[in-house]
PDB file of C-alpha atoms in Angstrom:
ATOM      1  CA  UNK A   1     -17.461  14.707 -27.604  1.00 54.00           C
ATOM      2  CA  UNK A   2     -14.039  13.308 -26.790  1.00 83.00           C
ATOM      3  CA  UNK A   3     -14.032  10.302 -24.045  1.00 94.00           C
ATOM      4  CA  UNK A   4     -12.122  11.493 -21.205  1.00 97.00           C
ATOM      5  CA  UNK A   5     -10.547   7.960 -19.894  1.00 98.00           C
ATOM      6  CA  UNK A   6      -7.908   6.856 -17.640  1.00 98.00           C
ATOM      7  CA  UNK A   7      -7.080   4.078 -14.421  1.00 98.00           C
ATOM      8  CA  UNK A   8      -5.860   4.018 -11.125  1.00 96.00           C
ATOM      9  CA  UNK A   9      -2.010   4.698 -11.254  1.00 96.00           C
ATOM     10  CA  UNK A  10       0.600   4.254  -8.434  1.00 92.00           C
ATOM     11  CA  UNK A  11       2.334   7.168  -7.235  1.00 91.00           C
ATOM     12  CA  UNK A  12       5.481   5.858  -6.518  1.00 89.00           C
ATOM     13  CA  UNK A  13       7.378   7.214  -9.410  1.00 89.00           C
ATOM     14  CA  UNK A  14       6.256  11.034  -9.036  1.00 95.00           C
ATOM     15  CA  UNK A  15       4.120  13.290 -10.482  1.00 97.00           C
ATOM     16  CA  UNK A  16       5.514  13.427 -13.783  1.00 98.00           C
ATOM     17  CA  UNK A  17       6.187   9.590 -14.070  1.00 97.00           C
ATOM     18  CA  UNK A  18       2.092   9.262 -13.398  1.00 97.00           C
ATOM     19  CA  UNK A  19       1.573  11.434 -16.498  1.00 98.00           C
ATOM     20  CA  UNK A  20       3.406   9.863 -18.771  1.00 98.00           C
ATOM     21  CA  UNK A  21       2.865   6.097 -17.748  1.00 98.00           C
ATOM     22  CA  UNK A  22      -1.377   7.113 -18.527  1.00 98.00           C
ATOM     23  CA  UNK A  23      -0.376   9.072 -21.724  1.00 98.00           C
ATOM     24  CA  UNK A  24       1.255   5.645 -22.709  1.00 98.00           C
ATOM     25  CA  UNK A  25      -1.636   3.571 -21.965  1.00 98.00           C
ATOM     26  CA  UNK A  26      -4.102   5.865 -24.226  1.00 97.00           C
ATOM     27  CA  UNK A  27      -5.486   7.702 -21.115  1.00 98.00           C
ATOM     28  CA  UNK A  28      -6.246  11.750 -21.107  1.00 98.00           C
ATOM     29  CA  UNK A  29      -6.791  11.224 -17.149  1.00 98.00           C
ATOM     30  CA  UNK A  30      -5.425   9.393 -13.968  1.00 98.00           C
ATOM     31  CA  UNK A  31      -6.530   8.576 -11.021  1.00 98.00           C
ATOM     32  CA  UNK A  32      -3.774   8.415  -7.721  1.00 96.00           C
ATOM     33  CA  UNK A  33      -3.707   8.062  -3.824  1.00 94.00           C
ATOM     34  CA  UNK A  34      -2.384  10.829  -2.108  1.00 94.00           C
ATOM     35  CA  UNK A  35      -0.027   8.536   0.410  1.00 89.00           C
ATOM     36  CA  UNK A  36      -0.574   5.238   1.105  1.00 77.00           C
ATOM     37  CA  UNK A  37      -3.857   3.782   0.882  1.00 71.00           C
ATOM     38  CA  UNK A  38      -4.103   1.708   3.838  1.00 70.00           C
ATOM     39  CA  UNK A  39      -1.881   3.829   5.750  1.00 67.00           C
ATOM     40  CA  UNK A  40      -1.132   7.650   6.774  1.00 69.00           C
ATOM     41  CA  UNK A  41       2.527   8.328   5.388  1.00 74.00           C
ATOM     42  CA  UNK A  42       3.361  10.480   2.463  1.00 79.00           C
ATOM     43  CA  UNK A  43       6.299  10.768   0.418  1.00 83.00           C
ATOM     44  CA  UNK A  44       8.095  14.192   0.899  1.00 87.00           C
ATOM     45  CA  UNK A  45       6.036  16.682  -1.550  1.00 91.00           C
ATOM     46  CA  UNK A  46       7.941  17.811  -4.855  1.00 94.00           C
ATOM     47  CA  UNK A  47       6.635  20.933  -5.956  1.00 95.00           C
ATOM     48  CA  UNK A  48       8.794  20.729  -9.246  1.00 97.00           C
ATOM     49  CA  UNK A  49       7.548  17.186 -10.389  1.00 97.00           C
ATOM     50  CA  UNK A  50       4.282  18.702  -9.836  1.00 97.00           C
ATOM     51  CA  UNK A  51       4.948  21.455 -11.788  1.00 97.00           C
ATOM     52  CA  UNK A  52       5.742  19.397 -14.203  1.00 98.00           C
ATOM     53  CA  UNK A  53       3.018  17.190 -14.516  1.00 98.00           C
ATOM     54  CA  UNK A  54       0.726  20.397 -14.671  1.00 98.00           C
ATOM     55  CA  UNK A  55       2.623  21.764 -18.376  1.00 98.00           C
ATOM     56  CA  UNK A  56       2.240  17.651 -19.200  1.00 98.00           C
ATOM     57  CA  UNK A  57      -1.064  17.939 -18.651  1.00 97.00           C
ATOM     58  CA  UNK A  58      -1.535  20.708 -19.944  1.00 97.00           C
ATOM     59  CA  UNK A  59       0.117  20.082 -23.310  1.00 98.00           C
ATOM     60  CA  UNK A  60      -1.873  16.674 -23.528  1.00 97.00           C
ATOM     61  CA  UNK A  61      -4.821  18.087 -23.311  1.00 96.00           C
ATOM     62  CA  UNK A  62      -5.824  16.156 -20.310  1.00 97.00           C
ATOM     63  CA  UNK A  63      -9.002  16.142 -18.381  1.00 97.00           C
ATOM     64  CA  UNK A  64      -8.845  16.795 -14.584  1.00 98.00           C
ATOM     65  CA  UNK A  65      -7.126  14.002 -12.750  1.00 98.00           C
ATOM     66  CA  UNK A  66      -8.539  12.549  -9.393  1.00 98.00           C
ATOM     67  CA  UNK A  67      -6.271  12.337  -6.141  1.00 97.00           C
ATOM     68  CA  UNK A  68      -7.799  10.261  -4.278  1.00 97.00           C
ATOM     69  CA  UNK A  69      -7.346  10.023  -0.213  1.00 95.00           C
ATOM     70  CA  UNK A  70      -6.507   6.893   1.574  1.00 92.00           C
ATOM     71  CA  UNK A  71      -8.575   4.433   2.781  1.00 90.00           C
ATOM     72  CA  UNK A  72      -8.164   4.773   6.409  1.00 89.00           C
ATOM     73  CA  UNK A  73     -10.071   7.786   6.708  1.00 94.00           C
ATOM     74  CA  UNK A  74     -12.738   8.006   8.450  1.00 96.00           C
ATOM     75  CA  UNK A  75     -14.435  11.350   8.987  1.00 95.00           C
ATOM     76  CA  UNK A  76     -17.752  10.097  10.578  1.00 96.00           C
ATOM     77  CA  UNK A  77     -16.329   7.418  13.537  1.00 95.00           C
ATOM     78  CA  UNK A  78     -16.880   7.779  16.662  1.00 95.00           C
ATOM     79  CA  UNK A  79     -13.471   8.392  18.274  1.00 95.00           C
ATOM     80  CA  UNK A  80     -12.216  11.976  18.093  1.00 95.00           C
ATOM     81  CA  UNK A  81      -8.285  10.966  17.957  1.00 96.00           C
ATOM     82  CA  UNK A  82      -9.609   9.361  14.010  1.00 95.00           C
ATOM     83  CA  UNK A  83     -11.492  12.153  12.809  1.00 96.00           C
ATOM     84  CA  UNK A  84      -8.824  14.292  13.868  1.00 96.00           C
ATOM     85  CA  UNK A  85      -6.456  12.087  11.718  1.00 94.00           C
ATOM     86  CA  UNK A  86      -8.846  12.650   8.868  1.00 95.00           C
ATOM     87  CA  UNK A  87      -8.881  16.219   9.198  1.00 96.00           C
ATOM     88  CA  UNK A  88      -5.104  16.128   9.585  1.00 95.00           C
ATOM     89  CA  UNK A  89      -4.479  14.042   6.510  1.00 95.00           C
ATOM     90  CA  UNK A  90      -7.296  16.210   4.208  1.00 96.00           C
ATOM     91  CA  UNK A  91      -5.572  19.063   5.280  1.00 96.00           C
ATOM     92  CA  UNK A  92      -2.111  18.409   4.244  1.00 95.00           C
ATOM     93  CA  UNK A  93      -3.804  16.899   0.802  1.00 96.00           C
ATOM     94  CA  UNK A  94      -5.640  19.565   0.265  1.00 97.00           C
ATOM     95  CA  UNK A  95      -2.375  22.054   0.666  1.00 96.00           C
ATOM     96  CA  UNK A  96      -0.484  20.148  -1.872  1.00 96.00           C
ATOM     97  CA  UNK A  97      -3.443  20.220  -4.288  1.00 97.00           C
ATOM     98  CA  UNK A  98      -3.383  23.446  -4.786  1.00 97.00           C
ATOM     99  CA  UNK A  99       0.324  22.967  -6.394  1.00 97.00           C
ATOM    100  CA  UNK A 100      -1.710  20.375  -9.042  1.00 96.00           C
ATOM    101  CA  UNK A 101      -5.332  22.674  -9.899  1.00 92.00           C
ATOM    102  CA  UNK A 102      -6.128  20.575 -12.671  1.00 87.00           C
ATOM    103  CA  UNK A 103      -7.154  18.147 -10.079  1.00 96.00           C
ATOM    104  CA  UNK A 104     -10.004  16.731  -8.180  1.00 98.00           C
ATOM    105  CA  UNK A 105      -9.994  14.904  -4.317  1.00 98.00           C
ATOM    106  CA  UNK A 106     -11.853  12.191  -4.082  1.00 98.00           C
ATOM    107  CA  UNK A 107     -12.820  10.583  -0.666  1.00 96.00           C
ATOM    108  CA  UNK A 108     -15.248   7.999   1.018  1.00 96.00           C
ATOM    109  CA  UNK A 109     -17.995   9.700   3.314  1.00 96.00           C
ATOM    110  CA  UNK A 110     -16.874   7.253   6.192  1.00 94.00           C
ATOM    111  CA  UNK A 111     -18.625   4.413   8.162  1.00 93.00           C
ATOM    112  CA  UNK A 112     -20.914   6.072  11.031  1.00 95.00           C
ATOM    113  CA  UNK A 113     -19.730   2.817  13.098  1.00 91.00           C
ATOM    114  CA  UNK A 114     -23.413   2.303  15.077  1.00 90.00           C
ATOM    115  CA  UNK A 115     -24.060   6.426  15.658  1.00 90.00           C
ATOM    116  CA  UNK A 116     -26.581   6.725  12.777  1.00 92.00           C
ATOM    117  CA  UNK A 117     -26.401   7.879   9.508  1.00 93.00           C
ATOM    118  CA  UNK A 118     -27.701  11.606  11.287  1.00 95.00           C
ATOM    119  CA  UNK A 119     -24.828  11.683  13.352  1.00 96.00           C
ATOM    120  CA  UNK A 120     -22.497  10.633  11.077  1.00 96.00           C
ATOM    121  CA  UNK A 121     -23.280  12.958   8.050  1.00 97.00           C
ATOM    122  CA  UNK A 122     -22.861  15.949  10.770  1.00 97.00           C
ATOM    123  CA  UNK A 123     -19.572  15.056  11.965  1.00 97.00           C
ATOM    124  CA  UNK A 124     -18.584  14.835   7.963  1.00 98.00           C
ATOM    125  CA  UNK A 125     -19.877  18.108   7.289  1.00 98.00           C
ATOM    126  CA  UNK A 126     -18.095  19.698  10.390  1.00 97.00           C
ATOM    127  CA  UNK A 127     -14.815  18.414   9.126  1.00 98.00           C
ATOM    128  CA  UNK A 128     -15.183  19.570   5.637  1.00 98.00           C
ATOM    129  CA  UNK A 129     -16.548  22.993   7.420  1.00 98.00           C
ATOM    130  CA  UNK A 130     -12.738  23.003   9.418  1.00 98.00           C
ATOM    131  CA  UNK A 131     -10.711  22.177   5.840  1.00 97.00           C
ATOM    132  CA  UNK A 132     -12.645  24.257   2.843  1.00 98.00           C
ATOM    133  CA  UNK A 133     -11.152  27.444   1.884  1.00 97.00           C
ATOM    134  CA  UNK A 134     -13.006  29.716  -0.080  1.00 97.00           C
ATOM    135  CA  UNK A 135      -9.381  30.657  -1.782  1.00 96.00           C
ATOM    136  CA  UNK A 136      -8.599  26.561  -2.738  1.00 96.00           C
ATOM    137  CA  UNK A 137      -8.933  25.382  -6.185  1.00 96.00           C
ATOM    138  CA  UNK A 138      -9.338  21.956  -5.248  1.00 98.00           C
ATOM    139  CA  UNK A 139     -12.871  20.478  -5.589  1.00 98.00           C
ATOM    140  CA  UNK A 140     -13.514  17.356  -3.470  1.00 98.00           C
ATOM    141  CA  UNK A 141     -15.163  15.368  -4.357  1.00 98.00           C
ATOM    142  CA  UNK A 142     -17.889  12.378  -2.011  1.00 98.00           C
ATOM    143  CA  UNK A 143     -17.652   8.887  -3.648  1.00 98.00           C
ATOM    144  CA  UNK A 144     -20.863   7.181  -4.000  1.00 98.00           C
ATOM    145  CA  UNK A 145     -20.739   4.309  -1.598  1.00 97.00           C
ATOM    146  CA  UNK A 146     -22.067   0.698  -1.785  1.00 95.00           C
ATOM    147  CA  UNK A 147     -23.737   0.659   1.374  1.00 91.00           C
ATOM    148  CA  UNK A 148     -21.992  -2.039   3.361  1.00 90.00           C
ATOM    149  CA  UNK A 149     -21.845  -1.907   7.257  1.00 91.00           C
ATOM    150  CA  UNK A 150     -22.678   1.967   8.302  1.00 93.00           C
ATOM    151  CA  UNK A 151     -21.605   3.360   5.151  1.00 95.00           C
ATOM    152  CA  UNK A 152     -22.432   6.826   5.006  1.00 97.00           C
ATOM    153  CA  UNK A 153     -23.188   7.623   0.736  1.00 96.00           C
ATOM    154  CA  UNK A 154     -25.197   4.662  -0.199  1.00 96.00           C
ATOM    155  CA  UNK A 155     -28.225   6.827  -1.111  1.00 98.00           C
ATOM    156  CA  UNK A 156     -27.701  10.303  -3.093  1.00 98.00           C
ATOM    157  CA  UNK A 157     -30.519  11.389   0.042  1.00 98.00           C
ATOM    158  CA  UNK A 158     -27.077  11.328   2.240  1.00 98.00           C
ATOM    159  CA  UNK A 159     -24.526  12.870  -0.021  1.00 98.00           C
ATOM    160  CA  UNK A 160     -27.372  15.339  -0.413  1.00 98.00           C
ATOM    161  CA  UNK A 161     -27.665  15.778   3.443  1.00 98.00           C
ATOM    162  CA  UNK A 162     -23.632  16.414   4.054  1.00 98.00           C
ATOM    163  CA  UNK A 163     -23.667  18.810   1.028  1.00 98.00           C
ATOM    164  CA  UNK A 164     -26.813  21.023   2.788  1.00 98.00           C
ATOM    165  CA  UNK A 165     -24.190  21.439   6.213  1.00 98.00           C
ATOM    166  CA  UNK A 166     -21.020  22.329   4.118  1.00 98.00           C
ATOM    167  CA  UNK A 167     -21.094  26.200   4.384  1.00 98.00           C
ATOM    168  CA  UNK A 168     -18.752  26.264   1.088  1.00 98.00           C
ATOM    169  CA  UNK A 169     -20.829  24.372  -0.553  1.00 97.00           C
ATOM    170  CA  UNK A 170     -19.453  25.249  -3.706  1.00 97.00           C
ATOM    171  CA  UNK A 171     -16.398  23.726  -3.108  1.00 98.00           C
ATOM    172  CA  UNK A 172     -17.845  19.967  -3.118  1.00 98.00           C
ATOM    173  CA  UNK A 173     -18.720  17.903  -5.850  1.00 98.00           C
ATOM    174  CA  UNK A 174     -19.566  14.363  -6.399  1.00 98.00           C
ATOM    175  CA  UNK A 175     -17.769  11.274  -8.022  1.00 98.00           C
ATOM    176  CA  UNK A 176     -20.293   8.722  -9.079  1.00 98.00           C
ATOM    177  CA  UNK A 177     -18.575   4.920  -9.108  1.00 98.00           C
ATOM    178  CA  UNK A 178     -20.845   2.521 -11.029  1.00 98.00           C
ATOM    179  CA  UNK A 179     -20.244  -0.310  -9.067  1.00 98.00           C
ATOM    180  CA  UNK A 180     -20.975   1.264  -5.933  1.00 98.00           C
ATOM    181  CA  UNK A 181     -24.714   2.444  -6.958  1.00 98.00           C
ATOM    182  CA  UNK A 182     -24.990  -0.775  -8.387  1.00 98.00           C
ATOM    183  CA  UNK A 183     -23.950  -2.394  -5.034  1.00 97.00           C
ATOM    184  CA  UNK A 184     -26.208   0.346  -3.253  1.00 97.00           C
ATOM    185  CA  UNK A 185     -29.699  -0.341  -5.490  1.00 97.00           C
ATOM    186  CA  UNK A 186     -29.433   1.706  -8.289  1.00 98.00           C
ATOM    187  CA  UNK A 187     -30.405   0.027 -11.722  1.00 98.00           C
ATOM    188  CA  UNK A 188     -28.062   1.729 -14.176  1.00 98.00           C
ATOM    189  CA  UNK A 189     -28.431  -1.424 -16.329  1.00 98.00           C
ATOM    190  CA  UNK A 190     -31.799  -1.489 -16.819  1.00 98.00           C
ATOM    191  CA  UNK A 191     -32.311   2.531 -16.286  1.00 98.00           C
ATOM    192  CA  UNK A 192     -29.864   4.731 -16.614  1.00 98.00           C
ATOM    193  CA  UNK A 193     -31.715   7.498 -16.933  1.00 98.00           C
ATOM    194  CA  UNK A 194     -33.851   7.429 -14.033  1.00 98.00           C
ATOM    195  CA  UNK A 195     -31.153   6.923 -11.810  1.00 98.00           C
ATOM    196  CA  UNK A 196     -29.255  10.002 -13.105  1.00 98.00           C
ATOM    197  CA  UNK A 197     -32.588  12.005 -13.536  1.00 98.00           C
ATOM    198  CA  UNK A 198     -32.849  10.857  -9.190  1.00 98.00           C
ATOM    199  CA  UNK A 199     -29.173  11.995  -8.730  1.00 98.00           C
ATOM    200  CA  UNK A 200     -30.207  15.568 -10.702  1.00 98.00           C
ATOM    201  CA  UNK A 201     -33.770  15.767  -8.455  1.00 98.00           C
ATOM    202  CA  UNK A 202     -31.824  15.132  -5.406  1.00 98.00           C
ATOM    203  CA  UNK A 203     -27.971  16.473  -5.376  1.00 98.00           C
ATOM    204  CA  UNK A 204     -27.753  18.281  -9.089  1.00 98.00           C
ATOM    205  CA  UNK A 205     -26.378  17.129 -11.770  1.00 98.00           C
ATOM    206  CA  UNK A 206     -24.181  19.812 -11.730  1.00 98.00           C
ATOM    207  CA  UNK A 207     -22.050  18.544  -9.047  1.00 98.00           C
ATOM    208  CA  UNK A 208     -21.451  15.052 -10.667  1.00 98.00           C
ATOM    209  CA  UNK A 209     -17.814  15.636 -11.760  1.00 98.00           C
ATOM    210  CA  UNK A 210     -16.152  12.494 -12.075  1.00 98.00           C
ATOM    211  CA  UNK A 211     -16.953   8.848 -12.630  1.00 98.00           C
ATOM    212  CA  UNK A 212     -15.506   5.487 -11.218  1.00 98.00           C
ATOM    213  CA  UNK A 213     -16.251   2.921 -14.209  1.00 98.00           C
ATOM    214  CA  UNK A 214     -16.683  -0.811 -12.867  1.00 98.00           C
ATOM    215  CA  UNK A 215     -17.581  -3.302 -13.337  1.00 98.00           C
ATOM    216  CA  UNK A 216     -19.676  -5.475  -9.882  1.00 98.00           C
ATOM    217  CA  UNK A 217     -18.974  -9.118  -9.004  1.00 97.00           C
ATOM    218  CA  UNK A 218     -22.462  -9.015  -7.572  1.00 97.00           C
ATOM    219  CA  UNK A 219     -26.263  -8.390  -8.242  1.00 97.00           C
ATOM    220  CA  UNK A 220     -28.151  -4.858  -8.156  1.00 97.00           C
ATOM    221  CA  UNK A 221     -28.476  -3.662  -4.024  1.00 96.00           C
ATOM    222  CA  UNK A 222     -26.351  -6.773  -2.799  1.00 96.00           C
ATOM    223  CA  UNK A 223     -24.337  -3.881  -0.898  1.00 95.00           C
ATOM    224  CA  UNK A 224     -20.638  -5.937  -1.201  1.00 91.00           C
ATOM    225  CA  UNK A 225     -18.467  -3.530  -2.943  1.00 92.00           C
ATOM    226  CA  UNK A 226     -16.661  -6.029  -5.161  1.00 94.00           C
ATOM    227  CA  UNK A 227     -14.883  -4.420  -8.167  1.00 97.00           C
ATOM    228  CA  UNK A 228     -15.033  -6.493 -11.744  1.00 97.00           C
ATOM    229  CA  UNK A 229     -13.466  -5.973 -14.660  1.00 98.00           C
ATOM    230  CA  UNK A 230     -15.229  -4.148 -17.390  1.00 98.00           C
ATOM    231  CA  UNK A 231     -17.955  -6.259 -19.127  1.00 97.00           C
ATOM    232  CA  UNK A 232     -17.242  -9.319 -16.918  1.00 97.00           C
ATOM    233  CA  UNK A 233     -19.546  -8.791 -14.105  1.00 97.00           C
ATOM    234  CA  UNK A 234     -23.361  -8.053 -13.120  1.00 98.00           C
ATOM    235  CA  UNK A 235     -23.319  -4.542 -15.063  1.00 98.00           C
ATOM    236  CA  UNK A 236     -22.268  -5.554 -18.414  1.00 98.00           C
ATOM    237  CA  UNK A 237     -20.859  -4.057 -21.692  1.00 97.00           C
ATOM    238  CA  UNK A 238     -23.810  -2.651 -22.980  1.00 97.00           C
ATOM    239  CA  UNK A 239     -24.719  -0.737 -19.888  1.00 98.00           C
ATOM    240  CA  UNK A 240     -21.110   0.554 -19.604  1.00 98.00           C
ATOM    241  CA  UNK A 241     -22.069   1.823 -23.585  1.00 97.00           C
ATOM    242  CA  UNK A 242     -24.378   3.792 -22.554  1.00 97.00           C
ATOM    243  CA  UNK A 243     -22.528   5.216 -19.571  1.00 98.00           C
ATOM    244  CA  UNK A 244     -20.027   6.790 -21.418  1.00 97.00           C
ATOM    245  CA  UNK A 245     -21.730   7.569 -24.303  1.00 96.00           C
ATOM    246  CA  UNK A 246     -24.420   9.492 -22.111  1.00 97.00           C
ATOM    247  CA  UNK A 247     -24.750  12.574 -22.703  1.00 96.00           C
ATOM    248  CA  UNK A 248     -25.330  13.984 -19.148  1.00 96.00           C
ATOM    249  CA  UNK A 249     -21.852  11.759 -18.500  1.00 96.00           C
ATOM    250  CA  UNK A 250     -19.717  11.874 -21.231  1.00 92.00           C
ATOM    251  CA  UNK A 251     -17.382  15.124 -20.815  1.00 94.00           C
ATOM    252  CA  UNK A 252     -16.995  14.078 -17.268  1.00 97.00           C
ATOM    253  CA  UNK A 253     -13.071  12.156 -16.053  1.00 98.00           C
ATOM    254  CA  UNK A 254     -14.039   8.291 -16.341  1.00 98.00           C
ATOM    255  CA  UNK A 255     -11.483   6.611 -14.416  1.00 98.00           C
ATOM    256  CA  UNK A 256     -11.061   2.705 -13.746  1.00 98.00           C
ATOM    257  CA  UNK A 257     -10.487   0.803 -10.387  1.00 97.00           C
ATOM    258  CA  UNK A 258     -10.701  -2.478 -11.522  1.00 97.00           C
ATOM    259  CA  UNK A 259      -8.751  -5.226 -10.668  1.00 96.00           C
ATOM    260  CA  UNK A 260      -5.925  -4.656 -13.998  1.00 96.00           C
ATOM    261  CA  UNK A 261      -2.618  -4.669 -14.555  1.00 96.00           C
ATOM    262  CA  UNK A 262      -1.364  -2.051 -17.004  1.00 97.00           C
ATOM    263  CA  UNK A 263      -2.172  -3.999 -19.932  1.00 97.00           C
ATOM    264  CA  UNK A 264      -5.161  -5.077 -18.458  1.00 98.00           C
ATOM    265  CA  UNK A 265      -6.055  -1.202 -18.083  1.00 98.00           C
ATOM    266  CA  UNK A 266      -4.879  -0.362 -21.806  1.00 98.00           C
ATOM    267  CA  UNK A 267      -7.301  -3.010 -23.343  1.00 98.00           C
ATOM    268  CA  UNK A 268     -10.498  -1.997 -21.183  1.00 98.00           C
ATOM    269  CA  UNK A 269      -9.327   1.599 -22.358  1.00 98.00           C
ATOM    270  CA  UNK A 270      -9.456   0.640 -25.604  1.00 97.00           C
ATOM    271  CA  UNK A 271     -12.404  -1.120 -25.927  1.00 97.00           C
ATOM    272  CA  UNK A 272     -14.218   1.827 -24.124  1.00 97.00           C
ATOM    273  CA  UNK A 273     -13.279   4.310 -26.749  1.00 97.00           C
ATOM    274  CA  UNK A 274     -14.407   1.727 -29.354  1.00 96.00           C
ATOM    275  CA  UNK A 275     -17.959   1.327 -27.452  1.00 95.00           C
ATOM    276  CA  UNK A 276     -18.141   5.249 -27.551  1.00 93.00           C
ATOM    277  CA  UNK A 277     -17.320   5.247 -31.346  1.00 87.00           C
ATOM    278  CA  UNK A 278     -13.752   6.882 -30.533  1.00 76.00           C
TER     279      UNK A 278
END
């Protein structure tokens, strides 16, 4: 089984630039926001750079990529004017997905900001109700979440939970980052294969369709969220071994968030295809 790697890549240079820069790092996937991260604009869609980073793809034999939505989304607060800002934003992703099918959208559940988890899960559920077509090609995708402040995804239980409101169900998947469990309480260095045999019991294995790899600056269930680079945090190299050389994980899109430069990204994809004897 081939190791489907790749990193987080800026979008700046277009579609097409974003295929090629990961080609030339030794990647067969990407990772990209959809506009910017900490904001709401996007740049003017290009349906021909798209196009064309579909045949690269396609001729590359590339796994599915992961578009991933910005930051300041938050489908679970409190005010309406935000959610409506999420459901604005999804929307208009979700549209230009469909020009890029080999492609995944990735987004975090939200923060239920003192509501409870309950409430919050509903008002995620409603909003993925309002954007789901039963038409799109698009699979989005809930991120695991660390469990800091009112995180909504720091137990599978919740990701579960949103998934049993979504009427097209089987148009949401999940992408499983490794420091986030970590963060959350999930051993995957000391068992691995309880924690995925708990994610098949409770949400299906089936729907795990991507994977964050990271590293964690801090200690099983510390609930921080700080990103380390591969083998030089809590985690380890040997655990990240046997993540991608897992069998229930290795065919998935393993992409890396942590804290690289391009070189930085080559090496750690390097030394991943080593540790999975590629």
């Amino acid at each position: 089984m081939s190791l489907h790697i790749g990193c987080h890549l800026s979008s700046s240079k277009g579609y097409l630039a974003m295929g090629k820069e990961a080609f030339s790092l030794g990647a067969d996937t990407f990772q990209f926001f959809t506009r910017n991260p900490r904001g709401s604009k996007a740049k003017a869609f290009d349906q021909k750079d798209a196009a064309a980073l579909v045949s690269f793809l396609k001729e590359q034999e590339f796994a599915p990529i992961i578009a991933h939505a910005p930051y300041t989304l938050n489908a679970a607060s409190a005010e309406e004017k935000t959610r409506e800002f999420a459901e604005l934003v999804m929307q208009e992703d979700l549209a230009r997905l469909e020009h890029i099918p080999h492609c995944y959208y990735n987004f975090h559940p939200g923060s239920h900001v003192g509501q409870g988890a309950e409430k919050g899960i509903a008002l995620i559920a409603q909003i993925l109700n309002q954007i789901l077509k039963p038409q799109q090609q698009t699979i989005v995708l809930l991120e695991t979440m660390a469990g800091k402040g009112t995180e909504i995804g720091r137990s599978f239980e919740e990701l579960r939970a949103i998934i049993d409101r979504v009427e097209l169900s089987e148009k949401v998947g999940v992408c499983l980052d490794t420091c986030h469990v970590h963060d959350a309480g999930y051993d995957i260095v000391n068992n691995l294969d309880g924690v995925l045999a708990e994610f098949d019991r409770i949400i299906g294995i089936g729907r795990l369709k991507a994977v964050h790899l990271n590293d964690s600056m801090n200690v099983c269930g510390a609930q921080k969220d700080r990103h380390e680079k591969i083998g030089e945090g809590q985690i380890g190299l040997s655990a990240f071994e046997r993540i991608v050389r897992h069998p229930a994980l290795n065919a998935l899109p393993f992409c890396l968030e942590t804290p690289n430069d391009l070189n930085g990204y080559r090496q750690e994809i390097e030394t991943l295809r080593a540790i999975a004897g590629q």
